[in-house]
mmJSON file of the N, C-alpha and C atoms, coordinates in Angstrom:
{"data_MODEL":{"atom_site":{
"group_PDB":["ATOM","ATOM","ATOM","ATOM","ATOM","ATOM","ATOM","ATOM","ATOM","ATOM","ATOM","ATOM","ATOM","ATOM","ATOM","ATOM","ATOM","ATOM","ATOM","ATOM","ATOM","ATOM","ATOM","ATOM","ATOM","ATOM","ATOM","ATOM","ATOM","ATOM","ATOM","ATOM","ATOM","ATOM","ATOM","ATOM","ATOM","ATOM","ATOM","ATOM","ATOM","ATOM","ATOM","ATOM","ATOM","ATOM","ATOM","ATOM","ATOM","ATOM","ATOM","ATOM","ATOM","ATOM","ATOM","ATOM","ATOM","ATOM","ATOM","ATOM","ATOM","ATOM","ATOM","ATOM","ATOM","ATOM","ATOM","ATOM","ATOM","ATOM","ATOM","ATOM","ATOM","ATOM","ATOM","ATOM","ATOM","ATOM","ATOM","ATOM","ATOM","ATOM","ATOM","ATOM","ATOM","ATOM","ATOM","ATOM","ATOM","ATOM","ATOM","ATOM","ATOM","ATOM","ATOM","ATOM","ATOM","ATOM","ATOM","ATOM","ATOM","ATOM","ATOM","ATOM","ATOM","ATOM","ATOM","ATOM","ATOM","ATOM","ATOM","ATOM","ATOM","ATOM","ATOM","ATOM","ATOM","ATOM","ATOM","ATOM","ATOM","ATOM","ATOM","ATOM","ATOM","ATOM","ATOM","ATOM","ATOM"],
"id":[1,2,3,4,5,6,7,8,9,10,11,12,13,14,15,16,17,18,19,20,21,22,23,24,25,26,27,28,29,30,31,32,33,34,35,36,37,38,39,40,41,42,43,44,45,46,47,48,49,50,51,52,53,54,55,56,57,58,59,60,61,62,63,64,65,66,67,68,69,70,71,72,73,74,75,76,77,78,79,80,81,82,83,84,85,86,87,88,89,90,91,92,93,94,95,96,97,98,99,100,101,102,103,104,105,106,107,108,109,110,111,112,113,114,115,116,117,118,119,120,121,122,123,124,125,126,127,128,129],
"type_symbol":["N","C","C","N","C","C","N","C","C","N","C","C","N","C","C","N","C","C","N","C","C","N","C","C","N","C","C","N","C","C","N","C","C","N","C","C","N","C","C","N","C","C","N","C","C","N","C","C","N","C","C","N","C","C","N","C","C","N","C","C","N","C","C","N","C","C","N","C","C","N","C","C","N","C","C","N","C","C","N","C","C","N","C","C","N","C","C","N","C","C","N","C","C","N","C","C","N","C","C","N","C","C","N","C","C","N","C","C","N","C","C","N","C","C","N","C","C","N","C","C","N","C","C","N","C","C","N","C","C"],
"label_atom_id":["N","CA","C","N","CA","C","N","CA","C","N","CA","C","N","CA","C","N","CA","C","N","CA","C","N","CA","C","N","CA","C","N","CA","C","N","CA","C","N","CA","C","N","CA","C","N","CA","C","N","CA","C","N","CA","C","N","CA","C","N","CA","C","N","CA","C","N","CA","C","N","CA","C","N","CA","C","N","CA","C","N","CA","C","N","CA","C","N","CA","C","N","CA","C","N","CA","C","N","CA","C","N","CA","C","N","CA","C","N","CA","C","N","CA","C","N","CA","C","N","CA","C","N","CA","C","N","CA","C","N","CA","C","N","CA","C","N","CA","C","N","CA","C","N","CA","C","N","CA","C"],
"label_alt_id":[null,null,null,null,null,null,null,null,null,null,null,null,null,null,null,null,null,null,null,null,null,null,null,null,null,null,null,null,null,null,null,null,null,null,null,null,null,null,null,null,null,null,null,null,null,null,null,null,null,null,null,null,null,null,null,null,null,null,null,null,null,null,null,null,null,null,null,null,null,null,null,null,null,null,null,null,null,null,null,null,null,null,null,null,null,null,null,null,null,null,null,null,null,null,null,null,null,null,null,null,null,null,null,null,null,null,null,null,null,null,null,null,null,null,null,null,null,null,null,null,null,null,null,null,null,null,null,null,null],
"label_comp_id":["MET","MET","MET","GLN","GLN","GLN","ASN","ASN","ASN","SER","SER","SER","MET","MET","MET","ILE","ILE","ILE","LEU","LEU","LEU","GLN","GLN","GLN","PHE","PHE","PHE","ILE","ILE","ILE","SER","SER","SER","GLU","GLU","GLU","HIS","HIS","HIS","PRO","PRO","PRO","TRP","TRP","TRP","TYR","TYR","TYR","SER","SER","SER","LEU","LEU","LEU","PHE","PHE","PHE","TYR","TYR","TYR","THR","THR","THR","ILE","ILE","ILE","GLY","GLY","GLY","THR","THR","THR","TYR","TYR","TYR","LEU","LEU","LEU","PHE","PHE","PHE","PHE","PHE","PHE","VAL","VAL","VAL","ALA","ALA","ALA","SER","SER","SER","THR","THR","THR","ARG","ARG","ARG","HIS","HIS","HIS","LEU","LEU","LEU","SER","SER","SER","LYS","LYS","LYS","LYS","LYS","LYS","THR","THR","THR","ARG","ARG","ARG","ASN","ASN","ASN","GLN","GLN","GLN","THR","THR","THR"],
"label_asym_id":["A","A","A","A","A","A","A","A","A","A","A","A","A","A","A","A","A","A","A","A","A","A","A","A","A","A","A","A","A","A","A","A","A","A","A","A","A","A","A","A","A","A","A","A","A","A","A","A","A","A","A","A","A","A","A","A","A","A","A","A","A","A","A","A","A","A","A","A","A","A","A","A","A","A","A","A","A","A","A","A","A","A","A","A","A","A","A","A","A","A","A","A","A","A","A","A","A","A","A","A","A","A","A","A","A","A","A","A","A","A","A","A","A","A","A","A","A","A","A","A","A","A","A","A","A","A","A","A","A"],
"label_entity_id":["1","1","1","1","1","1","1","1","1","1","1","1","1","1","1","1","1","1","1","1","1","1","1","1","1","1","1","1","1","1","1","1","1","1","1","1","1","1","1","1","1","1","1","1","1","1","1","1","1","1","1","1","1","1","1","1","1","1","1","1","1","1","1","1","1","1","1","1","1","1","1","1","1","1","1","1","1","1","1","1","1","1","1","1","1","1","1","1","1","1","1","1","1","1","1","1","1","1","1","1","1","1","1","1","1","1","1","1","1","1","1","1","1","1","1","1","1","1","1","1","1","1","1","1","1","1","1","1","1"],
"label_seq_id":[1,1,1,2,2,2,3,3,3,4,4,4,5,5,5,6,6,6,7,7,7,8,8,8,9,9,9,10,10,10,11,11,11,12,12,12,13,13,13,14,14,14,15,15,15,16,16,16,17,17,17,18,18,18,19,19,19,20,20,20,21,21,21,22,22,22,23,23,23,24,24,24,25,25,25,26,26,26,27,27,27,28,28,28,29,29,29,30,30,30,31,31,31,32,32,32,33,33,33,34,34,34,35,35,35,36,36,36,37,37,37,38,38,38,39,39,39,40,40,40,41,41,41,42,42,42,43,43,43],
"pdbx_PDB_ins_code":[null,null,null,null,null,null,null,null,null,null,null,null,null,null,null,null,null,null,null,null,null,null,null,null,null,null,null,null,null,null,null,null,null,null,null,null,null,null,null,null,null,null,null,null,null,null,null,null,null,null,null,null,null,null,null,null,null,null,null,null,null,null,null,null,null,null,null,null,null,null,null,null,null,null,null,null,null,null,null,null,null,null,null,null,null,null,null,null,null,null,null,null,null,null,null,null,null,null,null,null,null,null,null,null,null,null,null,null,null,null,null,null,null,null,null,null,null,null,null,null,null,null,null,null,null,null,null,null,null],
"Cartn_x":[-3.042,-2.131,-0.684,0.122,1.546,2.32,3.464,4.305,4.785,5.12,5.625,4.568,3.298,2.187,2.061,2.176,2.026,3.167,4.381,5.533,5.399,4.908,4.724,3.702,2.551,1.538,2.063,2.839,3.358,4.315,5.166,6.092,5.34,4.152,3.36,2.54,2.163,1.363,2.035,3.039,3.774,2.851,1.868,1.002,0.133,-0.192,-0.995,-0.217,1.051,1.846,2.005,2.073,2.14,0.93,-0.254,-1.509,-1.656,-1.232,-1.362,-0.449,0.755,1.67,1.072,0.576,-0.019,-1.27,-2.104,-3.318,-2.958,-1.917,-1.5,-0.962,-0.184,0.396,-0.725,-1.678,-2.749,-3.634,-3.816,-4.554,-3.826,-2.474,-1.658,-1.71,-1.623,-1.663,-3.01,-4.1,-5.441,-5.655,-5.2,-5.367,-4.526,-3.322,-2.527,-3.168,-3.682,-4.444,-5.604,-6.334,-7.547,-7.124,-6.009,-5.559,-5.101,-4.411,-3.932,-5.1,-6.184,-7.385,-8.006,-8.028,-8.615,-7.852,-6.532,-5.7,-5.887,-6.001,-6.205,-7.501,-8.59,-9.857,-9.876,-9.09,-9.103,-8.42,-7.345,-6.595,-7.381],
"Cartn_y":[-55.054,-53.912,-54.314,-53.889,-54.266,-53.265,-53.756,-52.866,-51.636,-51.802,-50.654,-49.583,-50.01,-49.032,-48.277,-49.046,-48.385,-47.406,-47.828,-46.942,-45.716,-45.886,-44.709,-43.797,-44.376,-43.524,-42.772,-43.462,-42.792,-41.657,-41.9,-40.826,-39.62,-39.903,-38.75,-38.113,-38.859,-38.354,-38.712,-37.971,-38.3,-38.195,-37.275,-37.118,-38.362,-39.054,-40.273,-41.344,-41.491,-42.51,-42.169,-40.897,-40.511,-40.877,-40.545,-40.956,-42.433,-43.161,-44.626,-45.197,-44.659,-45.153,-44.913,-43.739,-43.416,-44.296,-44.461,-45.253,-46.717,-47.248,-48.645,-48.777,-47.77,-47.828,-47.761,-46.86,-46.728,-48.027,-48.652,-49.896,-51.004,-51.002,-52.039,-51.889,-50.595,-50.347,-50.685,-50.374,-50.662,-52.157,-52.902,-54.365,-54.989,-54.447,-54.965,-54.708,-53.558,-53.271,-54.154,-54.408,-55.234,-56.659,-57.188,-58.519,-58.574,-57.555,-57.553,-57.501,-56.781,-56.776,-58.183,-58.814,-60.171,-61.108,-61.112,-61.982,-61.677,-60.402,-59.99,-60.528,-60.517,-60.962,-62.488,-63.178,-64.669,-65.117,-64.424,-64.847,-64.61],
"Cartn_z":[-65.429,-65.688,-65.545,-66.489,-66.437,-65.582,-65.053,-64.2,-64.959,-66.247,-67.024,-67.126,-67.305,-67.384,-66.075,-64.944,-63.669,-63.437,-63.755,-63.537,-64.409,-65.667,-66.516,-65.97,-65.43,-64.864,-63.638,-62.796,-61.586,-61.995,-63.043,-63.443,-63.959,-64.585,-65.086,-64.003,-62.991,-61.865,-60.532,-60.123,-58.86,-57.624,-57.672,-56.53,-56.351,-57.426,-57.324,-56.589,-56.869,-56.227,-54.728,-54.42,-53.029,-52.235,-52.795,-52.133,-52.054,-53.127,-53.137,-52.061,-51.834,-50.832,-49.434,-49.23,-47.913,-47.636,-48.674,-48.499,-48.193,-48.867,-48.611,-47.195,-46.759,-45.417,-44.357,-44.555,-43.587,-43.521,-44.695,-44.764,-44.025,-44.229,-43.52,-42.011,-41.588,-40.146,-39.549,-40.276,-39.773,-39.712,-40.716,-40.671,-39.56,-39.31,-38.217,-36.911,-36.725,-35.443,-35.251,-36.328,-36.295,-35.887,-36.44,-36.105,-34.626,-34.189,-32.803,-31.814,-32.201,-31.352,-31.276,-32.439,-32.467,-31.54,-31.593,-30.771,-29.333,-28.978,-27.567,-27.031,-27.884,-27.366,-27.177,-27.969,-27.885,-26.582,-26.176,-24.996,-23.722],
"occupancy":[1.0,1.0,1.0,1.0,1.0,1.0,1.0,1.0,1.0,1.0,1.0,1.0,1.0,1.0,1.0,1.0,1.0,1.0,1.0,1.0,1.0,1.0,1.0,1.0,1.0,1.0,1.0,1.0,1.0,1.0,1.0,1.0,1.0,1.0,1.0,1.0,1.0,1.0,1.0,1.0,1.0,1.0,1.0,1.0,1.0,1.0,1.0,1.0,1.0,1.0,1.0,1.0,1.0,1.0,1.0,1.0,1.0,1.0,1.0,1.0,1.0,1.0,1.0,1.0,1.0,1.0,1.0,1.0,1.0,1.0,1.0,1.0,1.0,1.0,1.0,1.0,1.0,1.0,1.0,1.0,1.0,1.0,1.0,1.0,1.0,1.0,1.0,1.0,1.0,1.0,1.0,1.0,1.0,1.0,1.0,1.0,1.0,1.0,1.0,1.0,1.0,1.0,1.0,1.0,1.0,1.0,1.0,1.0,1.0,1.0,1.0,1.0,1.0,1.0,1.0,1.0,1.0,1.0,1.0,1.0,1.0,1.0,1.0,1.0,1.0,1.0,1.0,1.0,1.0],
"B_iso_or_equiv":[0.0,0.0,0.0,0.0,0.0,0.0,0.0,0.0,0.0,0.0,0.0,0.0,0.0,0.0,0.0,0.0,0.0,0.0,0.0,0.0,0.0,0.0,0.0,0.0,0.0,0.0,0.0,0.0,0.0,0.0,0.0,0.0,0.0,0.0,0.0,0.0,0.0,0.0,0.0,0.0,0.0,0.0,0.0,0.0,0.0,0.0,0.0,0.0,0.0,0.0,0.0,0.0,0.0,0.0,0.0,0.0,0.0,0.0,0.0,0.0,0.0,0.0,0.0,0.0,0.0,0.0,0.0,0.0,0.0,0.0,0.0,0.0,0.0,0.0,0.0,0.0,0.0,0.0,0.0,0.0,0.0,0.0,0.0,0.0,0.0,0.0,0.0,0.0,0.0,0.0,0.0,0.0,0.0,0.0,0.0,0.0,0.0,0.0,0.0,0.0,0.0,0.0,0.0,0.0,0.0,0.0,0.0,0.0,0.0,0.0,0.0,0.0,0.0,0.0,0.0,0.0,0.0,0.0,0.0,0.0,0.0,0.0,0.0,0.0,0.0,0.0,0.0,0.0,0.0],
"pdbx_formal_charge":[null,null,null,null,null,null,null,null,null,null,null,null,null,null,null,null,null,null,null,null,null,null,null,null,null,null,null,null,null,null,null,null,null,null,null,null,null,null,null,null,null,null,null,null,null,null,null,null,null,null,null,null,null,null,null,null,null,null,null,null,null,null,null,null,null,null,null,null,null,null,null,null,null,null,null,null,null,null,null,null,null,null,null,null,null,null,null,null,null,null,null,null,null,null,null,null,null,null,null,null,null,null,null,null,null,null,null,null,null,null,null,null,null,null,null,null,null,null,null,null,null,null,null,null,null,null,null,null,null],
"auth_seq_id":[1,1,1,2,2,2,3,3,3,4,4,4,5,5,5,6,6,6,7,7,7,8,8,8,9,9,9,10,10,10,11,11,11,12,12,12,13,13,13,14,14,14,15,15,15,16,16,16,17,17,17,18,18,18,19,19,19,20,20,20,21,21,21,22,22,22,23,23,23,24,24,24,25,25,25,26,26,26,27,27,27,28,28,28,29,29,29,30,30,30,31,31,31,32,32,32,33,33,33,34,34,34,35,35,35,36,36,36,37,37,37,38,38,38,39,39,39,40,40,40,41,41,41,42,42,42,43,43,43],
"auth_comp_id":["MET","MET","MET","GLN","GLN","GLN","ASN","ASN","ASN","SER","SER","SER","MET","MET","MET","ILE","ILE","ILE","LEU","LEU","LEU","GLN","GLN","GLN","PHE","PHE","PHE","ILE","ILE","ILE","SER","SER","SER","GLU","GLU","GLU","HIS","HIS","HIS","PRO","PRO","PRO","TRP","TRP","TRP","TYR","TYR","TYR","SER","SER","SER","LEU","LEU","LEU","PHE","PHE","PHE","TYR","TYR","TYR","THR","THR","THR","ILE","ILE","ILE","GLY","GLY","GLY","THR","THR","THR","TYR","TYR","TYR","LEU","LEU","LEU","PHE","PHE","PHE","PHE","PHE","PHE","VAL","VAL","VAL","ALA","ALA","ALA","SER","SER","SER","THR","THR","THR","ARG","ARG","ARG","HIS","HIS","HIS","LEU","LEU","LEU","SER","SER","SER","LYS","LYS","LYS","LYS","LYS","LYS","THR","THR","THR","ARG","ARG","ARG","ASN","ASN","ASN","GLN","GLN","GLN","THR","THR","THR"],
"auth_asym_id":["A","A","A","A","A","A","A","A","A","A","A","A","A","A","A","A","A","A","A","A","A","A","A","A","A","A","A","A","A","A","A","A","A","A","A","A","A","A","A","A","A","A","A","A","A","A","A","A","A","A","A","A","A","A","A","A","A","A","A","A","A","A","A","A","A","A","A","A","A","A","A","A","A","A","A","A","A","A","A","A","A","A","A","A","A","A","A","A","A","A","A","A","A","A","A","A","A","A","A","A","A","A","A","A","A","A","A","A","A","A","A","A","A","A","A","A","A","A","A","A","A","A","A","A","A","A","A","A","A"],
"auth_atom_id":["N","CA","C","N","CA","C","N","CA","C","N","CA","C","N","CA","C","N","CA","C","N","CA","C","N","CA","C","N","CA","C","N","CA","C","N","CA","C","N","CA","C","N","CA","C","N","CA","C","N","CA","C","N","CA","C","N","CA","C","N","CA","C","N","CA","C","N","CA","C","N","CA","C","N","CA","C","N","CA","C","N","CA","C","N","CA","C","N","CA","C","N","CA","C","N","CA","C","N","CA","C","N","CA","C","N","CA","C","N","CA","C","N","CA","C","N","CA","C","N","CA","C","N","CA","C","N","CA","C","N","CA","C","N","CA","C","N","CA","C","N","CA","C","N","CA","C","N","CA","C"],
"pdbx_PDB_model_num":[1,1,1,1,1,1,1,1,1,1,1,1,1,1,1,1,1,1,1,1,1,1,1,1,1,1,1,1,1,1,1,1,1,1,1,1,1,1,1,1,1,1,1,1,1,1,1,1,1,1,1,1,1,1,1,1,1,1,1,1,1,1,1,1,1,1,1,1,1,1,1,1,1,1,1,1,1,1,1,1,1,1,1,1,1,1,1,1,1,1,1,1,1,1,1,1,1,1,1,1,1,1,1,1,1,1,1,1,1,1,1,1,1,1,1,1,1,1,1,1,1,1,1,1,1,1,1,1,1]
}}}
């Protein structure tokens, strides 16, 4: 998928970009917590 297509889709569906941003943020937070738990168990 090209960036121009993604930007066009987002401009046509702003709610989709909002959910996508929230989902990416939650995924990032969850992965960070998972990594921090791993490092705590190792020490």
